Amino acid sequence: MFTILTGAQFGDEGKGKVVDLLAEKYHIIARFQGGDNAGHTVVVGGKTYKLHLIPSGVLLGKRLLIGPGVVLNPRVLMNEIETLRQEGIEVNLGIDPKTTIIMPYHIELDSLREAGRKEKIGTTKRGIGYAYIDKFSREEVQMGDLADPALLDAKLDEIGPAKEKAISDMGGDPSIVRNSPAIAEYLEIGKRLKQHLADVSKEINMALDIDKSVLAEGAQGAFLDVIHGTQKFVTSSFTTAGSACANLGVGPVRVDNVVGVVKAYMTRVGEGPMPTEQLGDIGERLRENGHEFGTTTGRPRRCGWFDALIGRKSVYLNGYTELALTKLDVLTGIDPIKICVGYRLDDDVLDYPPEGTEEFARCVPVYEDAPGWTEEISGARKYTDLPLKARSYVERLEGLLDVSISAVSIGPGREETIYLD
Ligand code: GDP
Ligand code: IMO
Ligand code: MG
């Protein structure tokens, strides 16, 4: 069985929690895009694990793969492995040798460019965009290169001068390209991780051949996709389900399920349009109740009402076969709860987001009210334990997106989950 899981909104939908829940049924969990801009949280037994690169199946001892479409910061990966080890968790990891390495100069370029932008994107400054530029311009350092100092040296001879010039032109210190202390550290890590190198496409396909199950874990969300998201306010990778096939090297006919993770309201971190953003009390309340602060950068997340148009587009972009609805508990005590069911744009009312970012930014939400509930719901364990009004809300979202909701999450813990038939 091959399942792909992606975020349906602007990221931080609760993918980490849902992957941890699903992982039990899978042999392999694979990350296919993004890098340590991602922050996936898993809470087990009251303990919180924040994962940036290691797939969220780690707590169940699963085989974990990092595919060649990921951009990887070796320091972050090593830290994560060490932190987990200190907790007594061993990491059974395979990394594709073609995985792009985020070099110190990518991080420097990301920071310099963001500082110089009049209209900011609000990147995580992890060097993601610049590492992907190098993949596409074929000037990347790959994981396999770190296993051999001579190979890395030769690569830096070839691509270094252009990087030095770019950094100087932006007012930075070009010595970071060749003299960063991180480079020696990278080589050390490369040696240590050599035993983990694996042909990810081959391993996944061979596993599927013998009926093993594989879960592809997406990072970010559909509206941060570099093609289909709100360009330019997006990340630099392909975040929708199809990307899992291309990036992991698995044919599309092998896909069995596509799970969308959907938050019961909206959040966004960084700049860019968000039609249902609430700047007043409601936004503050959602942020407080939902602890909506970035897992990677600690920035406060922008919060607002559920947007069914974003949801609909995400269903199209990903082809979801089922949805996991998260953070329903955060809406407790809010009455009425608003749901965006249309956009007003100039003289029109739309039921689907316009394609252009500039038009999208001018959309004014049309809301319907859903009655709120006051009962605490995190203790519910079956669907009928939920108050009627909470169930009506779930069913309304299911109707608007026209995809069945198979799980409702009502708290960060593993057990705070209700499965639906
Ligand atoms: P991801 O990037 O999609 O994995 O999501 P993040 O981990 O960045 O953000 C989701 C946050 O919400 C984390 O702190 C989770 O522990 C938490 N969370 C997940 N599901 C629920 C839920 O149903 N209710 C509440 N209150 N918190 C949740
Ligand atoms: P997870 O996997 C939410 C956002 C950044 C910024 C934009 C570009 O935890 O859902 P980048 O550093 O990628 O060039 O930044 O994308 N962003 C995320 N927002 N969740 C994420 O990941 C994100 N990864 C990137 O805030 O607006
Ligand atoms: Mg996150």
Tab-separated table of C-alpha atoms and ligand atoms in Angstrom:
chain	number	residue	atom	x	y	z
A	1	MET	CA	0.000	0.000	0.000
A	2	PHE	CA	1.320	3.422	-0.954
A	3	THR	CA	-0.250	6.404	0.820
A	4	ILE	CA	0.610	10.049	0.385
A	5	LEU	CA	-0.191	12.565	3.125
A	6	THR	CA	-0.038	16.316	2.563
A	7	GLY	CA	-1.087	19.567	4.213
A	8	ALA	CA	-4.209	21.097	2.663
A	9	GLN	CA	-3.741	24.724	3.724
A	10	PHE	CA	-0.708	26.902	4.524
A	11	GLY	CA	1.269	24.292	6.498
A	12	ASP	CA	1.179	23.401	10.213
A	13	GLU	CA	-2.106	21.543	9.823
A	14	GLY	CA	-0.950	18.823	12.222
A	15	LYS	CA	0.757	16.513	9.705
A	16	GLY	CA	3.250	15.273	12.316
A	17	LYS	CA	0.489	14.097	14.629
A	18	VAL	CA	-1.460	12.384	11.844
A	19	VAL	CA	1.636	10.648	10.408
A	20	ASP	CA	2.459	9.332	13.886
A	21	LEU	CA	-1.094	7.984	14.138
A	22	LEU	CA	-1.014	6.331	10.721
A	23	ALA	CA	2.570	5.085	10.973
A	24	GLU	CA	1.616	1.999	12.926
A	25	LYS	CA	0.143	0.515	9.729
A	26	TYR	CA	3.210	1.269	7.563
A	27	HIS	CA	6.660	-0.258	7.177
A	28	ILE	CA	8.326	2.818	5.680
A	29	ILE	CA	7.739	6.544	6.192
A	30	ALA	CA	9.404	8.819	3.622
A	31	ARG	CA	9.887	12.577	3.398
A	32	PHE	CA	9.793	13.697	-0.231
A	33	GLN	CA	10.265	17.496	-0.360
A	34	GLY	CA	11.136	20.599	1.648
A	35	GLY	CA	13.772	20.715	4.327
A	36	ASP	CA	14.117	21.953	7.886
A	37	ASN	CA	11.693	24.785	7.160
A	38	ALA	CA	9.212	22.093	8.189
A	39	GLY	CA	8.425	21.604	11.859
A	40	HIS	CA	6.286	18.547	12.565
A	41	THR	CA	5.147	17.965	16.132
A	42	VAL	CA	4.382	14.602	17.665
A	43	VAL	CA	3.126	14.411	21.248
A	44	VAL	CA	3.272	11.015	22.923
A	45	GLY	CA	2.766	10.316	26.612
A	46	GLY	CA	2.823	14.036	27.344
A	47	LYS	CA	6.236	14.405	25.697
A	48	THR	CA	6.649	16.706	22.705
A	49	TYR	CA	8.952	15.900	19.775
A	50	LYS	CA	9.610	18.582	17.162
A	51	LEU	CA	10.883	17.056	13.954
A	52	HIS	CA	12.316	19.053	11.067
A	53	LEU	CA	13.831	16.385	8.830
A	54	ILE	CA	13.292	12.990	10.395
A	55	PRO	CA	9.960	11.512	9.248
A	56	SER	CA	7.280	11.476	11.947
A	57	GLY	CA	7.116	7.672	12.109
A	58	VAL	CA	10.330	7.677	14.165
A	59	LEU	CA	8.643	7.081	17.511
A	60	LEU	CA	7.279	3.774	16.271
A	61	GLY	CA	10.697	2.527	15.167
A	62	LYS	CA	9.761	2.473	11.486
A	63	ARG	CA	12.133	2.471	8.524
A	64	LEU	CA	12.564	6.158	7.672
A	65	LEU	CA	13.635	7.496	4.308
A	66	ILE	CA	14.696	10.937	3.127
A	67	GLY	CA	14.184	11.160	-0.621
A	68	PRO	CA	16.334	13.010	-3.153
A	69	GLY	CA	13.753	15.809	-3.516
A	70	VAL	CA	14.477	16.997	0.026
A	71	VAL	CA	16.964	19.789	0.727
A	72	LEU	CA	18.970	18.697	3.729
A	73	ASN	CA	20.954	20.597	6.324
A	74	PRO	CA	23.317	17.947	7.758
A	75	ARG	CA	23.788	19.818	11.039
A	76	VAL	CA	20.051	19.917	11.676
A	77	LEU	CA	19.719	16.242	10.788
A	78	MET	CA	22.600	15.235	13.075
A	79	ASN	CA	21.169	17.283	15.949
A	80	GLU	CA	17.840	15.613	15.487
A	81	ILE	CA	19.374	12.129	15.447
A	82	GLU	CA	21.416	12.926	18.589
A	83	THR	CA	18.451	14.430	20.454
A	84	LEU	CA	16.313	11.397	19.686
A	85	ARG	CA	19.140	9.059	20.695
A	86	GLN	CA	19.415	10.810	24.052
A	87	GLU	CA	15.749	9.990	24.524
A	88	GLY	CA	16.528	6.347	23.815
A	89	ILE	CA	15.033	6.454	20.311
A	90	GLU	CA	17.118	4.835	17.592
A	91	VAL	CA	16.703	6.126	14.054
A	92	ASN	CA	16.534	3.544	11.255
A	93	LEU	CA	17.274	6.020	8.482
A	94	GLY	CA	18.036	5.842	4.777
A	95	ILE	CA	19.081	8.979	2.889
A	96	ASP	CA	19.266	9.135	-0.864
A	97	PRO	CA	22.780	10.082	-2.045
A	98	LYS	CA	21.191	12.532	-4.517
A	99	THR	CA	19.589	14.568	-1.728
A	100	THR	CA	20.546	18.230	-2.112
A	101	ILE	CA	22.658	19.639	0.697
A	102	ILE	CA	21.816	23.037	2.158
A	103	MET	CA	25.243	24.682	2.306
A	104	PRO	CA	26.102	27.570	4.661
A	105	TYR	CA	26.049	29.912	1.649
A	106	HIS	CA	22.416	29.018	0.915
A	107	ILE	CA	21.421	30.132	4.402
A	108	GLU	CA	23.463	33.318	4.020
A	109	LEU	CA	21.920	34.084	0.611
A	110	ASP	CA	18.387	33.446	1.931
A	111	SER	CA	18.960	35.862	4.841
A	112	LEU	CA	20.629	38.533	2.709
A	113	ARG	CA	17.939	38.379	0.032
A	114	GLU	CA	15.107	38.489	2.549
A	115	ALA	CA	16.718	41.462	4.331
A	116	GLY	CA	17.027	43.265	1.011
A	117	ARG	CA	13.447	42.686	-0.117
A	118	LYS	CA	11.112	45.661	0.111
A	119	GLU	CA	8.148	43.315	0.190
A	120	LYS	CA	9.218	40.370	2.326
A	121	ILE	CA	8.226	36.719	1.852
A	122	GLY	CA	8.924	35.919	5.481
A	123	THR	CA	10.989	32.810	4.736
A	124	THR	CA	12.272	30.617	7.548
A	125	LYS	CA	15.826	31.656	6.529
A	126	ARG	CA	16.880	28.034	6.336
A	127	GLY	CA	18.343	28.409	2.832
A	128	ILE	CA	15.526	26.392	1.244
A	129	GLY	CA	14.948	28.524	-1.866
A	130	TYR	CA	18.645	28.915	-2.664
A	131	ALA	CA	19.309	25.191	-2.268
A	132	TYR	CA	16.498	24.419	-4.738
A	133	ILE	CA	17.822	27.062	-7.166
A	134	ASP	CA	21.081	25.123	-7.198
A	135	LYS	CA	19.310	21.838	-7.816
A	136	PHE	CA	17.597	23.274	-10.864
A	137	SER	CA	20.686	25.080	-12.120
A	138	ARG	CA	22.594	21.803	-11.610
A	139	GLU	CA	25.091	23.354	-9.221
A	140	GLU	CA	24.169	21.425	-6.127
A	141	VAL	CA	26.191	19.571	-3.556
A	142	GLN	CA	24.573	16.213	-2.927
A	143	MET	CA	24.541	13.966	0.112
A	144	GLY	CA	26.818	11.495	-1.654
A	145	ASP	CA	29.479	14.215	-2.116
A	146	LEU	CA	29.859	14.616	1.642
A	147	ALA	CA	31.204	11.113	1.952
A	148	ASP	CA	34.323	12.149	-0.008
A	149	PRO	CA	36.263	15.362	0.834
A	150	ALA	CA	37.928	15.405	-2.601
A	151	LEU	CA	34.558	15.315	-4.332
A	152	LEU	CA	33.217	18.184	-2.236
A	153	ASP	CA	36.384	20.195	-2.850
A	154	ALA	CA	36.105	19.719	-6.599
A	155	LYS	CA	32.433	20.757	-6.529
A	156	LEU	CA	33.223	23.884	-4.546
A	157	ASP	CA	36.043	24.731	-6.997
A	158	GLU	CA	33.467	24.623	-9.755
A	159	ILE	CA	30.500	26.364	-8.141
A	160	GLY	CA	32.173	28.408	-5.383
A	161	PRO	CA	33.242	31.524	-7.326
A	162	ALA	CA	29.686	32.285	-8.507
A	163	LYS	CA	28.426	31.908	-4.931
A	164	GLU	CA	31.161	34.202	-3.615
A	165	LYS	CA	30.232	36.810	-6.163
A	166	ALA	CA	26.511	36.563	-5.364
A	167	ILE	CA	27.172	36.985	-1.642
A	168	SER	CA	29.544	39.924	-2.183
A	169	ASP	CA	27.022	41.586	-4.493
A	170	MET	CA	24.419	41.397	-1.730
A	171	GLY	CA	26.823	42.918	0.803
A	172	GLY	CA	27.717	39.684	2.617
A	173	ASP	CA	31.023	38.014	3.487
A	174	PRO	CA	32.042	35.646	0.648
A	175	SER	CA	34.490	33.699	2.812
A	176	ILE	CA	31.531	31.649	4.061
A	177	VAL	CA	31.639	29.698	0.771
A	178	ARG	CA	34.997	27.992	1.371
A	179	ASN	CA	35.937	28.821	4.955
A	180	SER	CA	32.796	28.233	6.932
A	181	PRO	CA	33.556	25.990	9.929
A	182	ALA	CA	30.387	24.148	8.957
A	183	ILE	CA	32.141	22.592	5.948
A	184	ALA	CA	34.523	20.497	8.046
A	185	GLU	CA	31.561	19.553	10.189
A	186	TYR	CA	29.546	18.570	7.099
A	187	LEU	CA	32.360	16.268	5.973
A	188	GLU	CA	32.495	14.679	9.409
A	189	ILE	CA	28.728	14.149	9.296
A	190	GLY	CA	29.035	12.835	5.738
A	191	LYS	CA	31.417	10.157	6.988
A	192	ARG	CA	29.109	9.221	9.852
A	193	LEU	CA	26.037	9.076	7.647
A	194	LYS	CA	27.689	7.137	4.811
A	195	GLN	CA	26.251	3.898	6.191
A	196	HIS	CA	22.761	5.417	5.855
A	197	LEU	CA	22.958	6.127	2.119
A	198	ALA	CA	20.157	4.333	0.276
A	199	ASP	CA	18.557	4.326	-3.156
A	200	VAL	CA	15.160	5.566	-1.968
A	201	SER	CA	13.219	4.928	-5.170
A	202	LYS	CA	14.532	1.370	-5.392
A	203	GLU	CA	13.854	0.645	-1.734
A	204	ILE	CA	10.275	1.926	-1.904
A	205	ASN	CA	9.435	0.135	-5.148
A	206	MET	CA	10.930	-3.133	-3.913
A	207	ALA	CA	8.977	-2.795	-0.649
A	208	LEU	CA	5.744	-2.238	-2.588
A	209	ASP	CA	6.559	-5.266	-4.784
A	210	ILE	CA	6.421	-7.499	-1.718
A	211	ASP	CA	3.265	-5.829	-0.363
A	212	LYS	CA	4.938	-3.732	2.273
A	213	SER	CA	3.299	-0.399	2.970
A	214	VAL	CA	4.819	3.025	2.469
A	215	LEU	CA	3.622	6.410	3.732
A	216	ALA	CA	4.944	9.557	2.035
A	217	GLU	CA	4.968	12.485	4.473
A	218	GLY	CA	4.484	15.893	2.893
A	219	ALA	CA	5.809	19.116	4.335
A	220	GLN	CA	4.250	22.615	4.114
A	221	GLY	CA	0.813	22.808	2.482
A	222	ALA	CA	-0.949	23.128	-0.871
A	223	PHE	CA	-1.133	26.923	-0.750
A	224	LEU	CA	2.633	27.144	-0.204
A	225	ASP	CA	3.313	25.111	-3.359
A	226	VAL	CA	5.785	26.841	-5.663
A	227	ILE	CA	3.496	26.407	-8.668
A	228	HIS	CA	-0.054	26.328	-7.344
A	229	GLY	CA	0.316	28.397	-4.172
A	230	THR	CA	0.151	32.136	-3.660
A	231	GLN	CA	3.324	32.978	-5.607
A	232	LYS	CA	5.561	34.738	-4.553
A	233	PHE	CA	4.546	33.992	-0.979
A	234	VAL	CA	5.303	30.289	-1.163
A	235	THR	CA	8.059	27.855	-0.383
A	236	SER	CA	10.364	26.616	-3.144
A	237	SER	CA	9.180	23.038	-3.486
A	238	PHE	CA	6.252	21.081	-4.885
A	239	THR	CA	4.049	20.398	-1.897
A	240	THR	CA	1.086	18.564	-3.403
A	241	ALA	CA	0.534	14.810	-3.614
A	242	GLY	CA	1.829	14.344	-7.170
A	243	SER	CA	5.185	15.575	-5.991
A	244	ALA	CA	5.599	12.461	-3.824
A	245	CYS	CA	5.653	10.272	-6.935
A	246	ALA	CA	8.072	12.473	-8.849
A	247	ASN	CA	10.392	13.072	-5.899
A	248	LEU	CA	10.458	9.537	-4.532
A	249	GLY	CA	10.610	7.915	-7.963
A	250	VAL	CA	7.372	5.940	-7.676
A	251	GLY	CA	4.910	5.647	-10.550
A	252	PRO	CA	1.503	7.318	-10.014
A	253	VAL	CA	-0.392	4.066	-10.615
A	254	ARG	CA	1.071	2.685	-7.396
A	255	VAL	CA	-0.706	5.273	-5.229
A	256	ASP	CA	-3.556	3.815	-3.148
A	257	ASN	CA	-4.637	6.683	-0.887
A	258	VAL	CA	-4.072	10.391	-0.527
A	259	VAL	CA	-4.723	11.790	2.931
A	260	GLY	CA	-5.266	15.520	3.397
A	261	VAL	CA	-4.595	17.086	6.768
A	262	VAL	CA	-6.981	19.974	7.344
A	263	LYS	CA	-7.044	22.307	10.331
A	264	ALA	CA	-10.536	23.247	11.572
A	265	TYR	CA	-9.608	26.931	11.068
A	266	MET	CA	-6.813	28.628	9.132
A	267	THR	CA	-3.288	29.654	10.058
A	268	ARG	CA	-0.447	31.082	8.068
A	269	VAL	CA	3.084	32.000	9.103
A	270	GLY	CA	5.063	34.445	6.995
A	271	GLU	CA	3.700	36.971	4.517
A	272	GLY	CA	1.137	36.583	1.752
A	273	PRO	CA	-2.618	36.794	1.300
A	274	MET	CA	-4.966	34.995	3.674
A	275	PRO	CA	-8.557	36.086	3.032
A	276	THR	CA	-10.051	34.889	6.330
A	277	GLU	CA	-7.297	36.255	8.607
A	278	GLN	CA	-8.712	37.728	11.828
A	279	LEU	CA	-6.620	40.538	13.256
A	280	GLY	CA	-8.793	41.207	16.303
A	281	ASP	CA	-10.026	39.176	19.279
A	282	ILE	CA	-10.914	36.039	17.322
A	283	GLY	CA	-7.440	35.838	15.766
A	284	GLU	CA	-5.870	36.299	19.193
A	285	ARG	CA	-8.125	33.700	20.733
A	286	LEU	CA	-7.358	31.089	18.078
A	287	ARG	CA	-3.638	31.778	18.498
A	288	GLU	CA	-3.850	31.431	22.281
A	289	ASN	CA	-6.138	28.371	22.345
A	290	GLY	CA	-4.274	26.648	19.518
A	291	HIS	CA	-0.748	27.671	20.673
A	292	GLU	CA	-0.222	28.945	17.167
A	293	PHE	CA	3.460	29.811	17.208
A	294	GLY	CA	5.840	28.472	14.548
A	295	THR	CA	7.490	25.122	15.338
A	296	THR	CA	10.592	26.145	13.386
A	297	THR	CA	10.882	29.900	13.927
A	298	GLY	CA	8.639	30.576	16.956
A	299	ARG	CA	6.859	33.331	15.007
A	300	PRO	CA	3.194	33.931	15.905
A	301	ARG	CA	0.990	32.334	13.263
A	302	ARG	CA	-1.701	34.454	11.642
A	303	CYS	CA	-5.091	32.932	12.449
A	304	GLY	CA	-8.556	33.080	10.906
A	305	TRP	CA	-11.757	31.266	9.977
A	306	PHE	CA	-11.910	28.053	7.960
A	307	ASP	CA	-11.779	28.757	4.241
A	308	ALA	CA	-13.741	26.233	2.178
A	309	LEU	CA	-12.475	27.663	-1.140
A	310	ILE	CA	-8.889	26.964	-0.191
A	311	GLY	CA	-10.075	23.535	0.897
A	312	ARG	CA	-11.769	22.861	-2.441
A	313	LYS	CA	-8.744	23.854	-4.448
A	314	SER	CA	-6.582	21.689	-2.252
A	315	VAL	CA	-8.845	18.710	-2.891
A	316	TYR	CA	-8.339	19.268	-6.635
A	317	LEU	CA	-4.586	19.785	-6.352
A	318	ASN	CA	-4.060	16.657	-4.272
A	319	GLY	CA	-6.908	14.312	-5.212
A	320	TYR	CA	-7.623	13.482	-1.582
A	321	THR	CA	-9.313	10.175	-0.869
A	322	GLU	CA	-9.830	11.073	2.796
A	323	LEU	CA	-9.242	13.881	5.254
A	324	ALA	CA	-7.988	14.156	8.826
A	325	LEU	CA	-9.518	17.194	10.532
A	326	THR	CA	-7.321	18.625	13.293
A	327	LYS	CA	-7.615	21.080	16.180
A	328	LEU	CA	-11.397	20.998	16.466
A	329	ASP	CA	-10.956	21.483	20.251
A	330	VAL	CA	-9.478	24.945	19.632
A	331	LEU	CA	-12.902	26.200	18.487
A	332	THR	CA	-14.590	25.292	21.785
A	333	GLY	CA	-16.212	28.359	23.347
A	334	ILE	CA	-16.368	30.381	20.130
A	335	ASP	CA	-19.918	31.164	19.008
A	336	PRO	CA	-20.794	31.608	16.245
A	337	ILE	CA	-18.010	29.975	14.253
A	338	LYS	CA	-17.683	31.441	10.782
A	339	ILE	CA	-16.964	29.433	7.659
A	340	CYS	CA	-15.862	31.135	4.451
A	341	VAL	CA	-18.067	29.752	1.661
A	342	GLY	CA	-17.403	32.311	-1.073
A	343	TYR	CA	-15.262	35.281	-2.074
A	344	ARG	CA	-16.438	38.640	-3.264
A	345	LEU	CA	-14.088	39.916	-5.965
A	346	ASP	CA	-15.042	43.202	-7.595
A	347	ASP	CA	-18.644	42.599	-8.744
A	348	ASP	CA	-18.494	38.800	-8.644
A	349	VAL	CA	-19.066	36.173	-5.999
A	350	LEU	CA	-16.659	33.230	-6.458
A	351	ASP	CA	-16.884	29.658	-5.195
A	352	TYR	CA	-13.269	28.793	-6.114
A	353	PRO	CA	-10.075	30.803	-5.536
A	354	PRO	CA	-8.924	32.937	-8.475
A	355	GLU	CA	-5.640	31.747	-9.969
A	356	GLY	CA	-3.657	35.001	-9.681
A	357	THR	CA	-2.145	35.994	-6.338
A	358	GLU	CA	-3.016	39.646	-6.824
A	359	GLU	CA	-6.693	38.791	-7.363
A	360	PHE	CA	-6.631	36.306	-4.507
A	361	ALA	CA	-5.299	39.051	-2.226
A	362	ARG	CA	-8.303	41.254	-3.096
A	363	CYS	CA	-10.894	38.588	-2.278
A	364	VAL	CA	-13.304	39.411	0.537
A	365	PRO	CA	-14.749	36.365	2.302
A	366	VAL	CA	-18.446	35.581	2.310
A	367	TYR	CA	-19.242	33.806	5.573
A	368	GLU	CA	-21.925	31.553	6.916
A	369	ASP	CA	-22.360	31.074	10.653
A	370	ALA	CA	-22.144	27.743	12.394
A	371	PRO	CA	-23.337	27.511	15.987
A	372	GLY	CA	-20.522	26.997	18.504
A	373	TRP	CA	-20.362	24.677	21.538
A	374	THR	CA	-19.012	25.247	25.036
A	375	GLU	CA	-18.344	21.703	26.259
A	376	GLU	CA	-14.708	20.558	26.550
A	377	ILE	CA	-14.222	17.991	23.777
A	378	SER	CA	-10.640	16.742	24.192
A	379	GLY	CA	-11.867	13.844	26.314
A	380	ALA	CA	-14.197	12.535	23.592
A	381	ARG	CA	-13.163	9.136	22.246
A	382	LYS	CA	-15.973	8.352	19.851
A	383	TYR	CA	-17.821	10.533	17.418
A	384	THR	CA	-21.063	10.471	19.387
A	385	ASP	CA	-19.204	11.844	22.454
A	386	LEU	CA	-18.901	15.131	20.581
A	387	PRO	CA	-21.606	17.755	21.152
A	388	LEU	CA	-24.161	17.908	18.364
A	389	LYS	CA	-22.972	21.344	17.275
A	390	ALA	CA	-19.371	20.123	16.967
A	391	ARG	CA	-20.561	17.220	14.841
A	392	SER	CA	-22.599	19.597	12.678
A	393	TYR	CA	-19.462	21.666	12.108
A	394	VAL	CA	-17.455	18.592	11.091
A	395	GLU	CA	-20.212	17.453	8.757
A	396	ARG	CA	-20.548	20.904	7.216
A	397	LEU	CA	-16.829	20.966	6.377
A	398	GLU	CA	-17.059	17.449	4.984
A	399	GLY	CA	-19.984	18.548	2.800
A	400	LEU	CA	-18.194	21.662	1.582
A	401	LEU	CA	-15.036	19.756	0.633
A	402	ASP	CA	-16.914	16.694	-0.597
A	403	VAL	CA	-14.320	14.261	0.765
A	404	SER	CA	-14.936	12.052	3.779
A	405	ILE	CA	-13.299	12.890	7.070
A	406	SER	CA	-11.832	9.711	8.522
A	407	ALA	CA	-10.356	11.146	11.724
A	408	VAL	CA	-10.998	14.160	13.928
A	409	SER	CA	-8.193	15.364	16.167
A	410	ILE	CA	-9.225	17.023	19.433
A	411	GLY	CA	-5.880	17.590	21.122
A	412	PRO	CA	-2.156	17.205	20.416
A	413	GLY	CA	-1.839	13.764	22.058
A	414	ARG	CA	-2.034	10.478	20.176
A	415	GLU	CA	-5.075	9.390	22.163
A	416	GLU	CA	-6.921	12.653	21.499
A	417	THR	CA	-8.288	11.375	18.230
A	418	ILE	CA	-11.657	10.134	17.052
A	419	TYR	CA	-11.826	7.712	14.112
A	420	LEU	CA	-14.880	7.787	11.892
A	421	ASP	CA	-16.213	4.922	9.818
B	1	GDP	P1	2.665	20.192	11.010
B	1	GDP	O1	3.757	21.080	10.546
B	1	GDP	O2	1.556	20.066	10.027
B	1	GDP	O3	3.155	18.849	11.490
B	1	GDP	O4	2.023	20.919	12.288
B	1	GDP	P2	2.837	21.592	13.507
B	1	GDP	O5	3.396	20.521	14.349
B	1	GDP	O6	3.767	22.651	13.017
B	1	GDP	O7	1.668	22.367	14.236
B	1	GDP	C1	0.555	21.713	14.749
B	1	GDP	C2	0.483	21.989	16.262
B	1	GDP	O8	-0.798	21.644	16.739
B	1	GDP	C3	1.453	21.143	17.068
B	1	GDP	O9	1.846	21.858	18.201
B	1	GDP	C4	0.607	19.940	17.467
B	1	GDP	O10	1.072	19.318	18.655
B	1	GDP	C5	-0.722	20.587	17.684
B	1	GDP	N1	-1.896	19.750	17.404
B	1	GDP	C6	-2.065	18.802	16.445
B	1	GDP	N2	-3.344	18.355	16.450
B	1	GDP	C7	-3.979	19.034	17.430
B	1	GDP	C8	-5.330	19.048	17.898
B	1	GDP	O11	-6.216	18.354	17.401
B	1	GDP	N3	-5.633	19.926	18.908
B	1	GDP	C9	-4.685	20.744	19.468
B	1	GDP	N4	-5.077	21.555	20.457
B	1	GDP	N5	-3.416	20.760	19.049
B	1	GDP	C10	-3.066	19.922	18.041
B	2	IMO	P1	5.346	22.529	7.914
B	2	IMO	O1	5.878	21.314	7.206
B	2	IMO	C1	4.190	26.724	7.664
B	2	IMO	C2	6.499	29.261	4.950
B	2	IMO	C3	7.381	30.337	5.546
B	2	IMO	C4	7.302	31.392	4.459
B	2	IMO	C5	7.295	30.560	3.187
B	2	IMO	C6	8.648	30.433	2.508
B	2	IMO	O2	5.728	22.593	9.343
B	2	IMO	O3	3.888	22.670	7.671
B	2	IMO	P2	10.824	29.027	3.112
B	2	IMO	O4	11.728	29.091	4.311
B	2	IMO	O5	10.208	27.693	2.896
B	2	IMO	O6	11.469	29.586	1.882
B	2	IMO	O7	9.623	30.064	3.467
B	2	IMO	O8	6.825	29.284	3.558
B	2	IMO	N1	6.741	27.889	5.445
B	2	IMO	C7	5.925	27.235	6.278
B	2	IMO	N2	4.792	27.638	6.897
B	2	IMO	N3	4.626	25.462	7.824
B	2	IMO	C8	5.739	25.029	7.193
B	2	IMO	O9	6.136	23.747	7.211
B	2	IMO	C9	6.469	25.941	6.408
B	2	IMO	N4	7.603	25.869	5.679
B	2	IMO	C10	7.743	27.055	5.082
B	2	IMO	O10	6.865	30.794	6.770
B	2	IMO	O11	6.077	32.061	4.537
B	3	MG	MG	4.801	22.756	11.149
